[in-house]
Amino acid sequence: QVQLVESGGGLVQPGGSLRLSCVASGFNLDYFTVGWFRQAPGKEREGVACVGKGGDSDTVYADSVKGRFTISRDTDKNTVYLQINNLKPEDTAVYYCAADYSLIVQAMCVTTSEPGALDAWGQGTLVTVSS
């Protein structure tokens, strides 16, 4: 069964850090482009960070998160991480990871495809930034 499971979300104060994990089962993430997306209440889904099949040097970030978010792969654990530093209240959202075999990294982060149209899509983890 193809599955992505996110974890690592929680309540954090502004300026804090979190590391989100996206663990894959049923397939090898190395062969897929992977993206982290977020959706806040009442807002459109936003692609925040994506990594291509070329590895950690093949990445794309949304302008709103550049310098604060880092996406990385752990091949041994079949996992993609999202390190989030200097969290801001506007980072509050449900964060999802998704994987697709066909999309290149640039296309992944701007895709408006419904979750069912991608090869795998997780259930999300909630990040709340508040003092």
Coordinates of N, CA and C in Angstrom, one line a residue:
Q1 N 0.8 -1.2 0.0 CA 0.0 0.0 0.0 C 0.9 1.2 0.0
V2 N 0.6 2.1 -1.0 CA 1.4 3.4 -1.1 C 0.9 4.4 0.0
Q3 N 1.8 4.9 0.8 CA 1.3 5.7 1.9 C 2.4 6.7 2.3
L4 N 2.0 7.9 2.6 CA 2.8 8.9 3.2 C 2.2 9.3 4.6
V5 N 3.1 9.4 5.6 CA 2.6 9.8 6.9 C 3.5 10.9 7.4
E6 N 2.9 12.0 7.7 CA 3.6 13.2 8.3 C 3.5 13.2 9.8
S7 N 4.5 13.8 10.4 CA 4.6 13.9 11.8 C 5.5 15.1 12.2
G8 N 5.4 15.5 13.4 CA 6.3 16.6 13.9 C 5.7 17.9 14.1
G9 N 4.4 18.0 13.8 CA 3.7 19.3 14.1 C 3.5 19.5 15.5
G10 N 3.0 20.7 15.8 CA 2.7 21.0 17.2 C 2.5 22.5 17.5
L11 N 2.4 22.8 18.7 CA 2.3 24.2 19.1 C 3.7 24.7 19.5
V12 N 4.1 25.8 18.9 CA 5.4 26.4 19.1 C 5.3 27.9 19.2
Q13 N 6.2 28.5 19.9 CA 6.2 30.0 20.1 C 6.8 30.6 18.9
P14 N 6.5 31.8 18.6 CA 7.2 32.5 17.5 C 8.7 32.5 17.7
G15 N 9.4 32.3 16.6 CA 10.9 32.2 16.7 C 11.4 30.8 17.0
G16 N 10.5 29.9 17.3 CA 10.9 28.5 17.5 C 11.1 27.7 16.2
S17 N 11.4 26.5 16.4 CA 11.7 25.6 15.3 C 11.0 24.3 15.4
L18 N 10.8 23.6 14.3 CA 10.2 22.3 14.2 C 10.8 21.6 13.1
R19 N 10.8 20.2 13.2 CA 11.2 19.4 12.1 C 10.1 18.5 11.8
L20 N 9.5 18.6 10.6 CA 8.4 17.8 10.1 C 9.0 16.6 9.4
S21 N 8.4 15.4 9.5 CA 8.9 14.2 8.8 C 7.8 13.7 7.9
C22 N 8.2 13.2 6.8 CA 7.2 12.6 5.8 C 7.8 11.2 5.5
V23 N 7.2 10.2 6.1 CA 7.7 8.8 5.9 C 6.9 8.1 4.9
A24 N 7.6 7.5 3.9 CA 6.9 6.7 2.9 C 6.9 5.2 3.1
S25 N 5.8 4.6 2.7 CA 5.8 3.1 2.8 C 5.1 2.6 1.5
G26 N 5.6 1.5 1.1 CA 5.0 0.9 -0.2 C 5.7 1.4 -1.4
F27 N 6.6 2.3 -1.3 CA 7.3 2.8 -2.5 C 8.6 3.5 -2.1
N28 N 9.5 3.6 -3.0 CA 10.8 4.2 -2.7 C 10.8 5.7 -3.1
L29 N 10.9 6.6 -2.1 CA 10.8 8.0 -2.3 C 11.9 8.6 -3.2
D30 N 13.0 7.9 -3.3 CA 14.1 8.4 -4.1 C 13.7 8.6 -5.6
Y31 N 12.7 7.8 -6.0 CA 12.3 7.9 -7.4 C 11.2 8.9 -7.7
F32 N 10.9 9.7 -6.6 CA 9.8 10.6 -6.7 C 10.2 12.0 -6.4
T33 N 9.6 13.0 -7.0 CA 9.7 14.3 -6.6 C 8.7 14.5 -5.4
V34 N 9.2 15.1 -4.3 CA 8.5 15.3 -3.1 C 8.3 16.8 -2.7
G35 N 7.1 17.1 -2.3 CA 6.8 18.4 -1.9 C 6.1 18.5 -0.6
W36 N 6.4 19.6 0.1 CA 5.7 20.0 1.3 C 4.7 21.2 1.0
F37 N 3.5 21.0 1.4 CA 2.5 22.0 1.1 C 1.8 22.4 2.4
R38 N 1.2 23.6 2.5 CA 0.5 23.9 3.7 C -0.8 24.6 3.3
Q39 N -1.8 24.5 4.2 CA -3.0 25.2 4.0 C -3.5 25.7 5.3
A40 N -3.7 27.0 5.4 CA -4.3 27.7 6.6 C -5.8 27.8 6.4
P41 N -6.5 27.9 7.4 CA -8.0 28.1 7.3 C -8.3 29.3 6.4
G42 N -9.2 29.1 5.5 CA -9.6 30.1 4.6 C -8.6 30.6 3.5
K43 N -7.5 29.9 3.4 CA -6.5 30.2 2.4 C -6.3 29.1 1.4
E44 N -5.7 29.5 0.3 CA -5.4 28.5 -0.7 C -4.2 27.7 -0.2
R45 N -4.1 26.5 -0.8 CA -3.0 25.6 -0.5 C -1.7 26.2 -1.1
E46 N -0.6 26.1 -0.4 CA 0.6 26.7 -0.9 C 1.7 25.7 -0.9
G47 N 2.4 25.6 -2.0 CA 3.6 24.7 -2.0 C 4.8 25.5 -1.4
V48 N 5.4 25.0 -0.3 CA 6.4 25.7 0.4 C 7.8 25.2 0.1
A49 N 8.0 23.9 -0.1 CA 9.3 23.4 -0.4 C 9.2 22.1 -1.1
C50 N 10.1 21.9 -2.1 CA 10.0 20.7 -2.9 C 11.5 20.2 -3.2
V51 N 11.6 18.9 -3.3 CA 12.9 18.3 -3.6 C 12.8 17.4 -4.8
G52 N 13.7 17.5 -5.8 CA 13.6 16.6 -6.9 C 14.3 15.3 -6.7
K53 N 14.3 14.5 -7.8 CA 15.0 13.2 -7.7 C 16.5 13.4 -7.7
G54 N 17.0 14.5 -8.0 CA 18.5 14.8 -7.9 C 19.0 14.9 -6.5
G55 N 18.1 15.0 -5.5 CA 18.6 15.1 -4.2 C 18.5 16.5 -3.6
D56 N 19.2 16.7 -2.5 CA 19.1 17.9 -1.7 C 19.6 19.2 -2.4
S57 N 20.3 19.0 -3.5 CA 20.7 20.2 -4.3 C 19.6 20.6 -5.3
D58 N 18.6 19.8 -5.5 CA 17.5 20.0 -6.4 C 16.3 20.4 -5.7
T59 N 16.3 21.7 -5.2 CA 15.2 22.1 -4.4 C 14.6 23.4 -4.9
V60 N 13.3 23.6 -4.5 CA 12.6 24.8 -4.8 C 11.9 25.3 -3.5
Y61 N 11.9 26.6 -3.2 CA 11.2 27.1 -2.0 C 10.3 28.2 -2.4
A62 N 9.2 28.3 -1.7 CA 8.4 29.5 -1.9 C 9.1 30.7 -1.3
D63 N 8.9 31.9 -1.9 CA 9.6 33.1 -1.4 C 9.3 33.4 0.0
S64 N 8.1 33.0 0.5 CA 7.7 33.3 1.8 C 8.5 32.5 2.9
V65 N 9.2 31.5 2.5 CA 9.9 30.6 3.4 C 11.4 30.5 3.2
K66 N 11.8 31.2 2.1 CA 13.3 31.1 1.8 C 14.1 31.6 3.0
G67 N 15.1 30.8 3.3 CA 16.0 31.2 4.4 C 15.6 30.6 5.8
R68 N 14.3 30.1 5.8 CA 13.8 29.6 7.1 C 13.5 28.1 7.0
F69 N 13.1 27.7 5.9 CA 12.7 26.3 5.7 C 13.8 25.5 4.9
T70 N 14.0 24.3 5.3 CA 15.0 23.5 4.5 C 14.3 22.1 4.3
I71 N 14.3 21.6 3.1 CA 13.8 20.3 2.8 C 15.0 19.4 2.5
S72 N 14.9 18.2 3.0 CA 16.0 17.2 2.8 C 15.5 15.8 2.8
R73 N 16.3 14.9 2.1 CA 15.9 13.5 2.1 C 16.8 12.7 3.0
D74 N 16.2 11.6 3.5 CA 17.0 10.6 4.2 C 16.7 9.3 3.5
T75 N 17.6 8.9 2.6 CA 17.4 7.7 1.8 C 17.2 6.5 2.6
D76 N 18.0 6.3 3.7 CA 18.0 5.1 4.5 C 16.7 5.0 5.2
K77 N 16.0 6.1 5.5 CA 14.8 6.0 6.3 C 13.6 6.2 5.4
N78 N 13.8 6.4 4.0 CA 12.7 6.6 3.1 C 11.8 7.7 3.6
T79 N 12.5 8.8 3.9 CA 11.8 9.9 4.6 C 12.3 11.3 4.0
V80 N 11.4 12.2 4.0 CA 11.7 13.6 3.6 C 11.4 14.5 4.8
Y81 N 12.3 15.4 5.1 CA 12.1 16.2 6.3 C 11.9 17.7 5.8
L82 N 11.2 18.4 6.7 CA 11.1 19.9 6.5 C 11.5 20.5 7.8
Q83 N 12.7 21.1 7.8 CA 13.2 21.9 9.0 C 12.6 23.3 8.9
I84 N 12.0 23.7 9.9 CA 11.4 25.0 9.9 C 12.0 25.8 11.1
N85 N 12.6 26.9 10.8 CA 13.2 27.8 11.8 C 12.6 29.1 11.8
N86 N 12.8 29.8 12.9 CA 12.2 31.2 13.1 C 10.7 31.2 12.7
L87 N 10.0 30.4 13.3 CA 8.5 30.3 13.0 C 7.8 31.6 13.3
K88 N 6.8 31.9 12.4 CA 6.0 33.1 12.5 C 4.6 32.7 12.6
P89 N 3.7 33.5 13.2 CA 2.3 33.2 13.3 C 1.7 32.8 12.0
E90 N 2.1 33.5 10.9 CA 1.6 33.2 9.6 C 2.0 31.9 9.0
D91 N 2.9 31.1 9.7 CA 3.2 29.8 9.3 C 2.2 28.8 9.8
T92 N 1.3 29.2 10.7 CA 0.2 28.3 11.2 C -0.6 27.7 10.1
A93 N -0.6 26.4 10.0 CA -1.3 25.7 8.9 C -1.2 24.2 9.1
V94 N -2.0 23.5 8.3 CA -1.8 22.0 8.2 C -0.8 21.8 7.1
Y95 N 0.3 21.1 7.4 CA 1.3 20.8 6.5 C 1.2 19.4 5.9
Y96 N 1.2 19.3 4.6 CA 1.1 18.0 3.9 C 2.4 17.7 3.1
C97 N 2.7 16.4 3.0 CA 3.7 16.1 2.0 C 3.0 15.3 0.9
A98 N 3.6 15.4 -0.3 CA 3.1 14.7 -1.4 C 4.3 14.2 -2.3
A99 N 4.0 13.2 -3.1 CA 5.0 12.6 -3.9 C 4.5 12.3 -5.3
D100 N 5.3 12.6 -6.3 CA 4.8 12.3 -7.7 C 6.0 11.9 -8.5
Y101 N 5.7 10.8 -9.3 CA 6.8 10.3 -10.2 C 7.1 11.2 -11.4
S102 N 6.1 11.8 -11.9 CA 6.2 12.5 -13.2 C 6.6 14.0 -13.1
L103 N 6.2 14.7 -12.0 CA 6.4 16.1 -11.9 C 7.8 16.4 -11.6
I104 N 8.4 17.4 -12.3 CA 9.7 17.9 -11.9 C 9.5 18.9 -10.7
V105 N 10.6 19.2 -10.1 CA 10.6 19.9 -8.8 C 9.9 21.3 -9.0
Q106 N 10.2 22.0 -10.0 CA 9.6 23.3 -10.2 C 8.1 23.2 -10.4
A107 N 7.6 22.2 -11.1 CA 6.2 22.0 -11.3 C 5.5 21.5 -10.0
M108 N 6.2 20.7 -9.2 CA 5.6 20.2 -8.0 C 5.2 21.3 -7.1
C109 N 6.0 22.3 -6.9 CA 5.7 23.3 -5.9 C 4.6 24.2 -6.3
V110 N 4.2 24.3 -7.5 CA 3.2 25.2 -8.0 C 2.0 24.4 -8.5
T111 N 2.0 23.1 -8.3 CA 0.9 22.3 -8.8 C -0.4 22.7 -8.0
T112 N -1.5 22.7 -8.8 CA -2.8 22.9 -8.2 C -3.6 21.7 -8.3
S113 N -3.0 20.6 -8.6 CA -3.7 19.3 -8.7 C -4.3 18.9 -7.4
E114 N -5.4 18.3 -7.5 CA -6.1 17.7 -6.3 C -5.2 16.6 -5.8
P115 N -5.3 16.3 -4.5 CA -4.4 15.3 -3.9 C -4.5 13.9 -4.6
G116 N -5.7 13.6 -5.0 CA -5.9 12.3 -5.7 C -5.2 12.2 -7.1
A117 N -4.8 13.4 -7.6 CA -4.2 13.4 -8.9 C -2.7 13.1 -8.8
L118 N -2.1 13.2 -7.6 CA -0.7 12.9 -7.4 C -0.5 11.5 -6.9
D119 N 0.7 11.0 -7.1 CA 0.9 9.6 -6.7 C 0.6 9.2 -5.3
A120 N 1.0 10.2 -4.4 CA 0.8 10.0 -3.0 C 0.6 11.3 -2.3
W121 N -0.2 11.3 -1.3 CA -0.5 12.5 -0.5 C -0.8 12.1 0.9
G122 N -0.2 12.8 1.9 CA -0.3 12.4 3.3 C -1.6 13.1 3.9
Q123 N -1.8 12.8 5.2 CA -3.0 13.2 5.9 C -2.7 14.6 6.6
G124 N -1.5 15.0 6.7 CA -1.2 16.3 7.2 C -0.8 16.3 8.7
T125 N -0.1 17.3 9.1 CA 0.3 17.5 10.5 C 0.1 19.0 10.8
L126 N -0.5 19.3 11.9 CA -0.9 20.7 12.2 C 0.3 21.4 12.9
V127 N 0.6 22.6 12.4 CA 1.6 23.5 13.0 C 0.9 24.7 13.5
T128 N 1.0 25.0 14.7 CA 0.4 26.2 15.3 C 1.5 27.1 15.9
V129 N 1.6 28.3 15.5 CA 2.6 29.2 16.0 C 1.9 30.3 16.8
S130 N 2.1 30.3 18.1 CA 1.4 31.2 18.9 C 2.1 31.4 20.3
S131 N 2.0 32.6 20.8 CA 2.6 32.8 22.1 C 1.6 32.7 23.2

